[in-house]
Coordinates of C-alpha atoms and ligand atoms in Angstrom, one line a residue:
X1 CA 0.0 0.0 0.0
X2 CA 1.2 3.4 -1.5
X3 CA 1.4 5.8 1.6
X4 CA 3.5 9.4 1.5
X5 CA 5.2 10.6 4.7
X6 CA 4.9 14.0 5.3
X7 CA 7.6 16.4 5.8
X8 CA 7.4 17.3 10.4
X9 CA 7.0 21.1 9.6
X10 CA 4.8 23.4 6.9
X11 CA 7.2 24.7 4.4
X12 CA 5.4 28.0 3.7
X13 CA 3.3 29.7 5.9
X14 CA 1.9 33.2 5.9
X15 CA 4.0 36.2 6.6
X16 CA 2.0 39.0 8.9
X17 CA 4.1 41.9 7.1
X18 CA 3.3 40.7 3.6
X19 CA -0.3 43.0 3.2
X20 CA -1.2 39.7 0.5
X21 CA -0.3 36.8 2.3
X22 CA -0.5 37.6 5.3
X23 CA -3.1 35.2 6.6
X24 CA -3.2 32.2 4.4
X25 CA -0.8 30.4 1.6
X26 CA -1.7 27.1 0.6
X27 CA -2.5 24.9 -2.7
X28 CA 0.7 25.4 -4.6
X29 CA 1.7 24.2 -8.3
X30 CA 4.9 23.2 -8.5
X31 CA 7.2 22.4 -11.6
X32 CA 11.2 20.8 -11.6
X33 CA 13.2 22.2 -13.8
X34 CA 17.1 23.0 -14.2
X35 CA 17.6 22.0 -10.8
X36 CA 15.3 24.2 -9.2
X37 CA 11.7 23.3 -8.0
X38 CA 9.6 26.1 -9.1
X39 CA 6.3 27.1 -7.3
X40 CA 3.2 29.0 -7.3
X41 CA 1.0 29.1 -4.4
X42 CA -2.6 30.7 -3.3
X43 CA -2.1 33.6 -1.2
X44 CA -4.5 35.5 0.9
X45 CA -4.0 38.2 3.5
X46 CA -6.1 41.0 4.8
X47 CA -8.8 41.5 1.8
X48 CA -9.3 37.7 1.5
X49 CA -8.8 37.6 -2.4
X50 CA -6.6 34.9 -3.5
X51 CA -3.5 35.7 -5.5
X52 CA -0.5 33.6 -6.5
X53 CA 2.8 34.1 -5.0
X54 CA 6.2 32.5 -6.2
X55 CA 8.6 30.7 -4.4
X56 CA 12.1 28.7 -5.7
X57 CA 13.5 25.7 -4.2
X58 CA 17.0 24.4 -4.7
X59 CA 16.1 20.9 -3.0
X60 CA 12.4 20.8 -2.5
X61 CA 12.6 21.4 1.1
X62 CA 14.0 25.1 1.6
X63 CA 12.0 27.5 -0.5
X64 CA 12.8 31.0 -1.3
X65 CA 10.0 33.6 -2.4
X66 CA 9.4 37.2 -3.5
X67 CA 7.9 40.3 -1.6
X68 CA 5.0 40.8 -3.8
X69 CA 2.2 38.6 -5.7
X70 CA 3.6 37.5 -9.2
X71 CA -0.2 37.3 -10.4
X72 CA -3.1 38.8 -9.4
X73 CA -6.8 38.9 -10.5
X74 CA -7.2 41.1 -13.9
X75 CA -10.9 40.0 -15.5
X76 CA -14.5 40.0 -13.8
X77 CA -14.3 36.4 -14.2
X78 CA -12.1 36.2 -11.2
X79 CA -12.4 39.8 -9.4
X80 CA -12.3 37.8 -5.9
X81 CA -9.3 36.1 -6.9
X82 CA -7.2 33.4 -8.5
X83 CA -6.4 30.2 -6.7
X84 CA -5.4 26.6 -6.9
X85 CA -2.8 27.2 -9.9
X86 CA -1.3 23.6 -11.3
X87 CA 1.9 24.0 -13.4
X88 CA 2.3 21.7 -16.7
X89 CA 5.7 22.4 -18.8
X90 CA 4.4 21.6 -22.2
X91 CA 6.3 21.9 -25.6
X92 CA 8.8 24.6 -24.2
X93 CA 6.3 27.0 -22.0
X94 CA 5.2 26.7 -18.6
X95 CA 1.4 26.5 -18.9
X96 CA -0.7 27.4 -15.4
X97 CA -4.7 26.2 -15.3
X98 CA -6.2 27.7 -12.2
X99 CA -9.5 28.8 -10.7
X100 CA -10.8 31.9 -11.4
X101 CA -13.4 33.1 -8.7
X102 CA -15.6 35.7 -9.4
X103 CA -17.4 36.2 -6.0
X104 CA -20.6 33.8 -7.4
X105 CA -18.8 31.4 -10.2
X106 CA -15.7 29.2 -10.6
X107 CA -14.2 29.1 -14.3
X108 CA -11.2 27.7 -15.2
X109 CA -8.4 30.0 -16.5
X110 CA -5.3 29.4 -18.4
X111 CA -1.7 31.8 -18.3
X112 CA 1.4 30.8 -19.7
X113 CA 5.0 31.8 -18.7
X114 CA 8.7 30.9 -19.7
X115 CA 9.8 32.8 -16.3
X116 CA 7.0 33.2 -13.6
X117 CA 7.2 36.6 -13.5
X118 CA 5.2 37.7 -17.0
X119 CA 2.4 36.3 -18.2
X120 CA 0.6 35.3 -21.8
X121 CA -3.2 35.4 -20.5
X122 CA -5.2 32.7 -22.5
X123 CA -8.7 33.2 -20.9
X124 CA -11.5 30.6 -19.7
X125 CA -11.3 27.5 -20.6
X126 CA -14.4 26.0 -20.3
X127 CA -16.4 29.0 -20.6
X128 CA -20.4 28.0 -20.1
X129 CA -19.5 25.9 -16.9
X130 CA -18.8 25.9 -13.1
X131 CA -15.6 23.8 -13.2
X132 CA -12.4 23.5 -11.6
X133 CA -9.4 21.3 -10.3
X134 CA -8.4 21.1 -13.9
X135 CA -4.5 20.4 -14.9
X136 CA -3.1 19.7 -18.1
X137 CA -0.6 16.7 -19.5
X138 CA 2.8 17.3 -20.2
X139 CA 2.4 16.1 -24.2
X140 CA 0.0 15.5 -26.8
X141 CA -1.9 12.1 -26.4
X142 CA -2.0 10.6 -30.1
X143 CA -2.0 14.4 -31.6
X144 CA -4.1 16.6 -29.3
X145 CA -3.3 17.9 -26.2
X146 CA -5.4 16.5 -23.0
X147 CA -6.4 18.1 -20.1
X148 CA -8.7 16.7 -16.7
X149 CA -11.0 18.7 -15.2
X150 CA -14.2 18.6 -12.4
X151 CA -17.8 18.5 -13.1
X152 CA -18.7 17.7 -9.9
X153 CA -18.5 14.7 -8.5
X154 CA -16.5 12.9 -10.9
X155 CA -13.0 13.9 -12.3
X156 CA -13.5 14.4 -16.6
X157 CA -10.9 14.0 -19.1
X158 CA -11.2 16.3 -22.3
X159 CA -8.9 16.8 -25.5
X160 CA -8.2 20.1 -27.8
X161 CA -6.4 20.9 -30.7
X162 CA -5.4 24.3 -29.3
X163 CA -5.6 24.0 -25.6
X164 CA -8.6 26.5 -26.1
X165 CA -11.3 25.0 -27.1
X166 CA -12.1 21.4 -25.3
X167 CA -14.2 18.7 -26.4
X168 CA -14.8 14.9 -26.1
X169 CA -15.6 15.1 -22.8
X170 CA -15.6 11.8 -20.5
X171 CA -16.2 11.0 -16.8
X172 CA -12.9 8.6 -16.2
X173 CA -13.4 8.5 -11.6
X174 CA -16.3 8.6 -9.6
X175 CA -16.3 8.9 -5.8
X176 CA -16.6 5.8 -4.0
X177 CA -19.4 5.1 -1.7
X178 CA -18.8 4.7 1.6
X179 CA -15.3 5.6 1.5
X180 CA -13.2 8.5 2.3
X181 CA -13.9 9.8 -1.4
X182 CA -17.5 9.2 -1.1
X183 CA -18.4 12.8 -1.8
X184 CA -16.6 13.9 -4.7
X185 CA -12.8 13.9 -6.2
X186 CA -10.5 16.5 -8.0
X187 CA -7.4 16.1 -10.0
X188 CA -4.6 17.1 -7.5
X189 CA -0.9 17.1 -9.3
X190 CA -1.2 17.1 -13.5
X191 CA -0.2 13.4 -14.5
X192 CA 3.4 12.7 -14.3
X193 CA 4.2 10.1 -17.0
X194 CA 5.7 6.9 -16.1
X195 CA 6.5 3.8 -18.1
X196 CA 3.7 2.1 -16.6
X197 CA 0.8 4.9 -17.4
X198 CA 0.0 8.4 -16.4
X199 CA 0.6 8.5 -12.1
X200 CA -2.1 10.8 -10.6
X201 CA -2.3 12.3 -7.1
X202 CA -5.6 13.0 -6.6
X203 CA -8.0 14.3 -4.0
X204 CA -11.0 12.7 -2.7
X205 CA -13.6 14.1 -0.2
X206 CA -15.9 12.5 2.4
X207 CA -19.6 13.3 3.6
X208 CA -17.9 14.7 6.6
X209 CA -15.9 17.3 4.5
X210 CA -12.4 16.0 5.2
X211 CA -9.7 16.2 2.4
X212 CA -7.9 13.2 1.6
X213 CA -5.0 12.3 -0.9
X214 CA -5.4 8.9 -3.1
X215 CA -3.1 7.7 -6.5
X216 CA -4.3 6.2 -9.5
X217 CA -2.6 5.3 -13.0
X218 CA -3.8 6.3 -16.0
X219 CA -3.2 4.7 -19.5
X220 CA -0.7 5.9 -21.3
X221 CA -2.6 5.6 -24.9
X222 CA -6.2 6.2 -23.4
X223 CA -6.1 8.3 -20.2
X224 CA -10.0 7.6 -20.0
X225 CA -9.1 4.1 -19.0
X226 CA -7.9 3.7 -15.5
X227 CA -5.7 1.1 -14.8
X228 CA -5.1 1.2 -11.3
X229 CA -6.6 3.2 -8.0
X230 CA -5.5 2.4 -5.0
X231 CA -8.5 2.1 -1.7
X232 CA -6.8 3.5 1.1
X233 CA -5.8 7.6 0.7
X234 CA -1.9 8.1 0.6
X235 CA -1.9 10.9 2.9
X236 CA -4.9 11.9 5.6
X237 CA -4.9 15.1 7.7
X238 CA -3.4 14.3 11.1
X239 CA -0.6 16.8 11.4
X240 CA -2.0 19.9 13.8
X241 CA -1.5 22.3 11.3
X242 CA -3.8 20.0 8.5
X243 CA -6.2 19.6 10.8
X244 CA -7.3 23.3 12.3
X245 CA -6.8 26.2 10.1
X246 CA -9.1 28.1 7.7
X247 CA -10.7 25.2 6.4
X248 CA -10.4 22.1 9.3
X249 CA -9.1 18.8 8.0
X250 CA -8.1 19.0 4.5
X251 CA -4.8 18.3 2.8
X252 CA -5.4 19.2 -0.8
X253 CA -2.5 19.2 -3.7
X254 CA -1.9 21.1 -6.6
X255 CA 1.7 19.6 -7.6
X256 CA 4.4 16.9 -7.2
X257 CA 7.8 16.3 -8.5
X258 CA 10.5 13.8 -8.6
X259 CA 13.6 15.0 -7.6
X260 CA 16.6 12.0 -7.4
X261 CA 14.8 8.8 -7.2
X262 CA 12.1 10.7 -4.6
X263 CA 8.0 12.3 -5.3
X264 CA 7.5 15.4 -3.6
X265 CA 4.0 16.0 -3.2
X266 CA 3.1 19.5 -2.6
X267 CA -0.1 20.2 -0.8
X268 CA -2.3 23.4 1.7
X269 CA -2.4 22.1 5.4
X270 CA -6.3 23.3 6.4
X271 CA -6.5 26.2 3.6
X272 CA -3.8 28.0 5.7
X273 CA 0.0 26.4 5.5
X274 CA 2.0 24.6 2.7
X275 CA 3.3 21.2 3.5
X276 CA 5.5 18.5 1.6
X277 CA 4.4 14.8 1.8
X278 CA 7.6 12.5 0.1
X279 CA 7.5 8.6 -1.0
X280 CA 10.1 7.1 -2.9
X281 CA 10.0 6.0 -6.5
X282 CA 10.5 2.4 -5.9
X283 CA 7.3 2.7 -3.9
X284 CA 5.3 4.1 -6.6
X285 CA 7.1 1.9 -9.1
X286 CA 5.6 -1.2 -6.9
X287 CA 2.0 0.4 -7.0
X288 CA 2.7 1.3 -10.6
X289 CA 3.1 -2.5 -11.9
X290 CA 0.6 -3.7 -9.1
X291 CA 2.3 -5.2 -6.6
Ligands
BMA1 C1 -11.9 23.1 -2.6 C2 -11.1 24.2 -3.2 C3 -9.7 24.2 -2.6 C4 -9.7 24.1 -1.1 C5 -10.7 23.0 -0.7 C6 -10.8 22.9 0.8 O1 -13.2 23.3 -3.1 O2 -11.7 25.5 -3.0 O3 -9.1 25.4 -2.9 O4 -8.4 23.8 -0.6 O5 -11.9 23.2 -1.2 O6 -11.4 24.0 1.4

């Protein structure tokens, strides 16, 4: 059984004298490249609208950021703020999907970067439809590019020629009854491509509102067809700092990486603090062939 162990302290956590992050930072996307573990996380401070802030890691553990928000809201579509971003480096650009929040609706929202600091805004994605938790794949899947996204419950899979416009819709998970993801489930991390299929840290939630992580393995050819999800979650809230915060009991992820034979997943402590949950690739390599 897959389980991640998490990291004894929060690795970010608010800083009173930042105006914008001075309450809350959690929900980060995280991407490894050159060395360096990148990361954009949800900020909130004293006029509760979510931006994201940026932080760089050398080793995944220690993580250094900048004084001011690297993106804030700039449509209607998401006036009270933009949260939950999930990084995917896809044909040479860093491509962000995120929830826009407009005060009544969720829309998701694309930006693309090659430096974290300036932006190409692509707009809604999905533009008729409450959705979010949505996070691209790194490459084309037989030509087009994929993407997985929330109609709640369920977590969908779509495809697009452009990244812009989506189609070919399908549900691929459901919750599961009587289980910690009875309720509904979200993508967490975009899929991280193995030889064995597409690894996906997910969340699931229960009829008692607690956040839970779980991993599941997509196919490789057909990401609609699940190959493997394992029962138990991989990482529950127990910590202090995961269980009483903003939000009680949730851990929630955004990103992972693998950094020298290790998966670092990235997740928000209770809405409030950023922690790091680690398992080792051999691990995930066993759960990936099934045993
Ligand atoms: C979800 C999202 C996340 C949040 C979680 C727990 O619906 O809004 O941003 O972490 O709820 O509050």
């Amino acid at each position: 059984m897959l389980r991640l162990a998490r990291h004894p302290e929060p690795i970010l956590k608010p800083l009173p004298h930042h105006p914008w992050e001075s309450r809350y930072v959690f929900n980060a996307g995280v991407v490894y490249h050159n060395g360096l573990v990148h990361m954009l996380y949800r900020a909130m401070g004293e006029d509760m609208s979510s931006r994201l802030g940026y932080a760089v890691s050398p080793d995944g553990l220690t993580f250094y950021r900048l004084d001011r928000p690297v993106l804030s809201p700039t449509s209607p579509w998401e006036s009270r703020g933009v949260e939950d971003p999930r990084i995917t480096f896809l044909e040479g650009r860093f491509y962000v999907v995120y929830t826009a929040y407009s005060g009544s609706n969720v829309r998701v929202s694309m930006v693309s970067t090659m430096n974290f600091i300036t932006w190409t805004h692509h707009g809604i994605l999905l533009p008729d439809e409450d959705n979010k938790d949505a996070a691209l794949f790194p490459e084309r899947i037989n030509g087009r590019y994929a993407m997985l996204h929330r109609r709640p419950p369920d977590i969908w899979l779509a495809y697009s020629e452009d990244l812009i416009r989506w189609t070919d819709h399908q549900v691929i998970m459901r919750p599961r009854p009587g289980t910690w993801e009875s309720w509904k489930i979200g993508a967490g991390a975009p899929p991280i491509k193995t030889e064995w299929g597409w690894l996906l840290f997910y969340h699931g939630v229960d009829h008692h509102k607690v956040y839970r992580l779980g991993v599941a393995l997509l196919d490789l050819e057909d990401p609609t067809r699940v190959i493997r999800r394992q029962e138990a979650p991989i990482l529950s809230p127990e910590a202090p700092w995961e269980r009483e915060g903003q939000v009680p009991n949730v851990v929630f992820t955004c990103g992972a990486v693998e950094i020298d034979g290790t998966y670092y997943v990235y997740y928000g402590g209770a809405d409030t603090v950023i922690g790091v949950a680690t398992v080792p690739k051999e691990e995930v390599e066993r759960f990936c062939r099934g045993r």
